[in-house]
Short mmCIF file of C-alpha atoms in Angstrom, two decimals:
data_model
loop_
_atom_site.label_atom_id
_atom_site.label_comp_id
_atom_site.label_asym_id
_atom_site.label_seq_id
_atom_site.Cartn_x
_atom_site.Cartn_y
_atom_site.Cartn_z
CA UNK H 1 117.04 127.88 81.47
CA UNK H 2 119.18 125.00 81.98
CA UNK H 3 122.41 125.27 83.47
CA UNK H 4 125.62 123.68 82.38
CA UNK H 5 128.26 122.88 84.75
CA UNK H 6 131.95 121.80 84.29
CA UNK H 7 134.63 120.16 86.22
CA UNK H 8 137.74 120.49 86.50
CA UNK H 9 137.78 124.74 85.99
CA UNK H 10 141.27 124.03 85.16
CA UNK H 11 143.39 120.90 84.06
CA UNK H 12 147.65 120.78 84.19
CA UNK H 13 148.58 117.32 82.51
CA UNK H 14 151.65 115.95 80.57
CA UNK H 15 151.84 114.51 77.01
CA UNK H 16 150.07 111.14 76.75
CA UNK H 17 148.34 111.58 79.93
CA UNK H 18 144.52 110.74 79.83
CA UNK H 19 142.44 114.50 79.93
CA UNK H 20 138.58 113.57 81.41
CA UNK H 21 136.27 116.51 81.57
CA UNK H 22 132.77 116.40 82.61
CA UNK H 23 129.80 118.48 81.92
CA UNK H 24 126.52 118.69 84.39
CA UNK H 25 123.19 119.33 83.25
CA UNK H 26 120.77 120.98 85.50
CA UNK H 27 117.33 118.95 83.88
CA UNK H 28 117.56 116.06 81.21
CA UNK H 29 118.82 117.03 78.09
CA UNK H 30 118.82 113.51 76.83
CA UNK H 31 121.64 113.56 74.26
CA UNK H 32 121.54 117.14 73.00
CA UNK H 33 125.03 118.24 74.43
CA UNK H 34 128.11 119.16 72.01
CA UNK H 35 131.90 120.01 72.83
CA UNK H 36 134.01 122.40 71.43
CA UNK H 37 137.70 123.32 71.59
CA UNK H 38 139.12 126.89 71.28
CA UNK H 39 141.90 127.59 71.07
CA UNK H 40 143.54 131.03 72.18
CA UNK H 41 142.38 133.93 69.71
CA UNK H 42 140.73 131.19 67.76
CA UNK H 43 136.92 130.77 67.26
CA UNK H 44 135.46 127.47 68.97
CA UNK H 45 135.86 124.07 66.80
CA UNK H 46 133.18 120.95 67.14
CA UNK H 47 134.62 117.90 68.34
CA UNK H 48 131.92 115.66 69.50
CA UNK H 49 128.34 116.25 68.72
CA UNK H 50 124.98 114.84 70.12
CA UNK H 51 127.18 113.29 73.37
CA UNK H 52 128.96 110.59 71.69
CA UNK H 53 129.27 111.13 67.91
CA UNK H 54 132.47 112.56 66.84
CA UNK H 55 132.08 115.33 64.12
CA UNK H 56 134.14 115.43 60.84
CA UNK H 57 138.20 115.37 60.90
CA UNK H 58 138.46 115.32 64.30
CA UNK H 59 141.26 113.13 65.60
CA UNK H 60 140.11 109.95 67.31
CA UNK H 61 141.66 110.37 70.81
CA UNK H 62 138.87 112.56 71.31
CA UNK H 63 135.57 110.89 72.40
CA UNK H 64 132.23 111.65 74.00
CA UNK H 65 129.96 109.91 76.61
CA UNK H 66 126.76 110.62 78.51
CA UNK H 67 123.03 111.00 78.34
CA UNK H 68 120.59 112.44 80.33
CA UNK H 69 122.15 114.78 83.25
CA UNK H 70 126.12 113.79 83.15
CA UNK H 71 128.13 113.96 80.33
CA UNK H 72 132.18 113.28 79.83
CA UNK H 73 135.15 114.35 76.92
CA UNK H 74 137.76 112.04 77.21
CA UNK H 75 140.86 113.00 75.54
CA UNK H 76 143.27 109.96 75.42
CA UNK H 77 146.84 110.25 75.21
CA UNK H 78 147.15 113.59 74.87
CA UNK H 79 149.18 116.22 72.70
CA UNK H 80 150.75 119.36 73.19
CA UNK H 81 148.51 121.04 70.77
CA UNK H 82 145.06 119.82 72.70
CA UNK H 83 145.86 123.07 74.91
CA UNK H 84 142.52 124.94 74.65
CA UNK H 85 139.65 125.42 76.59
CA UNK H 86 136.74 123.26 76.50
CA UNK H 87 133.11 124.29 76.73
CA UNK H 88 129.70 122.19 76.15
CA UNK H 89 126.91 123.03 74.86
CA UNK H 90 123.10 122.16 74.98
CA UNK H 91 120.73 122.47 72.26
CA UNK H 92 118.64 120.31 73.99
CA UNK H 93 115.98 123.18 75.40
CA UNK H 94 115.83 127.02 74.52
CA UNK H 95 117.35 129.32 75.11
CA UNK H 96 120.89 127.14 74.22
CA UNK H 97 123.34 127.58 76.86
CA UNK H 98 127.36 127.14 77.38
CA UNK H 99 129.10 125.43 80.24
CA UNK H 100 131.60 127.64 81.78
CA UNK H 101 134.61 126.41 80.40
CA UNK H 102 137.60 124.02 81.20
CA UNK H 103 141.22 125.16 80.58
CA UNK H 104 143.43 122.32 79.97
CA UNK H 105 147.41 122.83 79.54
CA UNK H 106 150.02 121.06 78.33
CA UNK H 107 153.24 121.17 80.45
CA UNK U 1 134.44 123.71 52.47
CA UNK U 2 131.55 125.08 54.46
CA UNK U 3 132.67 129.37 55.45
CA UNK U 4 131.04 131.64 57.36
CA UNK U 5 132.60 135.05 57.45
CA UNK U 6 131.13 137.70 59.90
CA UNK U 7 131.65 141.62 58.87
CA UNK U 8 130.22 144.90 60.28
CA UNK U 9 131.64 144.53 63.63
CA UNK U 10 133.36 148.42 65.15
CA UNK U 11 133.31 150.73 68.21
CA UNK U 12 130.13 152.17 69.15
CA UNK U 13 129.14 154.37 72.06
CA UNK U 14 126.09 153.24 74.15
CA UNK U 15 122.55 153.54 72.67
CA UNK U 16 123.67 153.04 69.02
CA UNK U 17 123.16 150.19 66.92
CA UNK U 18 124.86 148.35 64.45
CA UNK U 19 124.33 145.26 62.01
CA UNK U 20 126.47 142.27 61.87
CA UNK U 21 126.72 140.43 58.64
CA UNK U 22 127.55 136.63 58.23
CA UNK U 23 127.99 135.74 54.48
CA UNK U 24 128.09 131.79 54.19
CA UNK U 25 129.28 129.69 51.30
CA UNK U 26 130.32 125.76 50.92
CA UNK U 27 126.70 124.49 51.53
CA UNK U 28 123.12 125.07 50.86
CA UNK U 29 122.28 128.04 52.94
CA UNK U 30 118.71 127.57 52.69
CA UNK U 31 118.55 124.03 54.26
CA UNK U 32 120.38 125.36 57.52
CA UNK U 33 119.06 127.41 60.64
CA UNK U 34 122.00 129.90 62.02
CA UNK U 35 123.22 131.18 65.54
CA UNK U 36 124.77 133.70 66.61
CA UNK U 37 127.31 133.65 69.85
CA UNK U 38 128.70 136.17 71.53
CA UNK U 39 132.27 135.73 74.01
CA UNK U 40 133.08 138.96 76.07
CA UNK U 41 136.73 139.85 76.38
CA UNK U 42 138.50 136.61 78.78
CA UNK U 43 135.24 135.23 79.47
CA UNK U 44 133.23 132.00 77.59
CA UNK U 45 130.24 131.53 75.19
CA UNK U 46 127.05 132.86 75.32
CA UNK U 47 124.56 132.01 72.63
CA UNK U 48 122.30 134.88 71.29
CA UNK U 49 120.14 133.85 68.81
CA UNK U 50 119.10 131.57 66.48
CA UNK U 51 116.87 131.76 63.04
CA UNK U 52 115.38 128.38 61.56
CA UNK U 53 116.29 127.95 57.44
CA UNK U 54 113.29 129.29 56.43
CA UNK U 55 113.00 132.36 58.91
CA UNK U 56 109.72 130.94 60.42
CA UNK U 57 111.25 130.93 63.98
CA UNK U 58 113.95 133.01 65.97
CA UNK U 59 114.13 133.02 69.88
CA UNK U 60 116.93 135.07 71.52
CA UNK U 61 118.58 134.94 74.80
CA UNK U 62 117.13 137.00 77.37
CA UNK U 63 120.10 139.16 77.46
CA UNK U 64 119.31 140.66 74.09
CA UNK U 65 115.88 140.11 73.78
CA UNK U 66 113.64 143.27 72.49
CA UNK U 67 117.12 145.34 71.40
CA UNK U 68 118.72 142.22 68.86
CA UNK U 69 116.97 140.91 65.62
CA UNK U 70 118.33 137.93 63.73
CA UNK U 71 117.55 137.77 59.94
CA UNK U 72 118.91 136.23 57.02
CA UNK U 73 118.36 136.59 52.75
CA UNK U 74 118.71 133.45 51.70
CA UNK U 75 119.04 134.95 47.92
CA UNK U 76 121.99 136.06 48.78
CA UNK U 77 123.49 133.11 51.59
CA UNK U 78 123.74 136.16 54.60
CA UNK U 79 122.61 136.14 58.14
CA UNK U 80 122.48 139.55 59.88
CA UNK U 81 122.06 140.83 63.43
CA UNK U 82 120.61 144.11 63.97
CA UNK U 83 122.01 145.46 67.45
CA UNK U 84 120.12 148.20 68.79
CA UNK U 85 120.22 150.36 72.51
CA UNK U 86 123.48 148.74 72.99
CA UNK U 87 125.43 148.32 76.52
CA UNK U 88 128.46 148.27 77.57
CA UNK U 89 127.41 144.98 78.50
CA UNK U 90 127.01 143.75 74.88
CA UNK U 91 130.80 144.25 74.33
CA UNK U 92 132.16 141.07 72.91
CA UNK U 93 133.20 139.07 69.75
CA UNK U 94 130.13 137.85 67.81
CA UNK U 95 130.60 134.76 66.18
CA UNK U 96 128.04 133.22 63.35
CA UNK U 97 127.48 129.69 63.42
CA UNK U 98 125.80 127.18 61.41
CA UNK U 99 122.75 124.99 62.42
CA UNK U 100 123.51 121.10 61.87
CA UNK U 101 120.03 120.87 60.64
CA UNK U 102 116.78 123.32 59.66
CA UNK U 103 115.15 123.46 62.88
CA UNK U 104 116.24 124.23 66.52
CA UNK U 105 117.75 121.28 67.95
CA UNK U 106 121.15 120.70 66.42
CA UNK U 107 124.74 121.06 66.96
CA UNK U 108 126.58 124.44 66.14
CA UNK U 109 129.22 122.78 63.50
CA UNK U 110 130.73 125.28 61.70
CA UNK U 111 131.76 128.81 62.93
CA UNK U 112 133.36 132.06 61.70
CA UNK U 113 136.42 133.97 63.22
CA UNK U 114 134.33 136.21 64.80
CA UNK U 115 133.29 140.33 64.52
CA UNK U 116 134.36 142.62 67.47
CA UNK U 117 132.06 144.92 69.12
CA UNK U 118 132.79 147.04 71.24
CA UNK U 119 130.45 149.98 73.33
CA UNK U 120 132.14 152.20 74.94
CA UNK U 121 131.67 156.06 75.83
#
């Protein structure tokens, strides 16, 4: 089973700051790693799938980079409403497995 | 717009069993393998299962494998999950998620709000 880890656990930034979260495969998964958002009491949302493509109506200051082992969500200037946690996910090899989570707030 | 709307969820006592339903609409339901994800109370994801569009393949996490069954009736656009022997363990909000593609090795794009389980004696 491959295991997904993620740094930072937790992330404290103001508006417009720069958010960078990164994701940590244990074997190549070559591009087959997705984030979502959720939001508290919310189900998860897809923001970037496949590493680096960004999925429908999802605003552009959130992007996607990586292949292989290492993997990063950038969130540029960001809003008060990007407070959520953030998982990834590979579909890469079965079974599919989650990344722990990161918890990013807003101050 | 693509829904997925999981019912069935309740309270249970250990050793019972109990069948989620996830009725889909918005796209063609037949073209489209489906998950199912499970998130314990305060803690993240864990992916349980996940049935190809035409039923021909389902693999299951080894949590659940040998008690869960993932099926779907594509007559009538509805994935189920048949729990059975359930744990304590197994307590959690089941989400039902849609396959960005037939097979295995796609994204998870759209999701429902979720059915609540919960064992306890």
């Amino acid at each position: 089973e491959i295991v997904l880890t993620q740094s930072p656990d937790f992330h404290s930034v103001t508006p417009e700051e720069t958010v960078t979260i990164t994701c940590r495969a244990s074997q190549n998964i070559n591009t087959g790693l997705h984030w979502y958002q959720q939001k508290p009491n919310q189900s998860p949302n897809l923001l970037i799938k496949y590493a680096s493509q960004s999925f429908s109506g999802v605003p552009s200051r959130f992007s996607g980079s990586g292949s292989g082992t290492d993997f990063t969500l950038t969130i540029n200037t960001v809003e008060p409403e990007d407070a959520a946690t953030y998982y990834c996910f590979q579909s890469d090899s079965l079974p599919f497995t989650f990344g722990p989570g990161t918890k990013v707030e807003i101050k | 717009q693509v829904q997925v709307v999981e019912s069935g969820g309740g309270v249970v006592q250990p050793g019972a069993s109990l069948r989620l339903s996830c009725a889909a609409s918005g796209f063609m339901f037949s073209k489209y393998a489906m998950h199912w994800v499970r998130q314990a109370p305060g803690k993240g994801l864990e992916w349980v299962a996940l049935l190809w569009n035409d039923g021909a393949f389902e693999k299951y996490a080894e949590s659940v494998k040998g008690r869960f069954t993932i099926s779907r009736d594509n007559s009538k656009n509805t994935v189920y999950l048949q729990m059975n022997s359930l744990r304590v363990e197994d307590t959690a909000t089941y989400y039902c998620a849609k396959g960005d593609g037939s097979g295995s090795y796609y994204a998870l794009d759209y999701w429902g709000q979720g059915a609540l389980v919960s064992v306890s004696s």
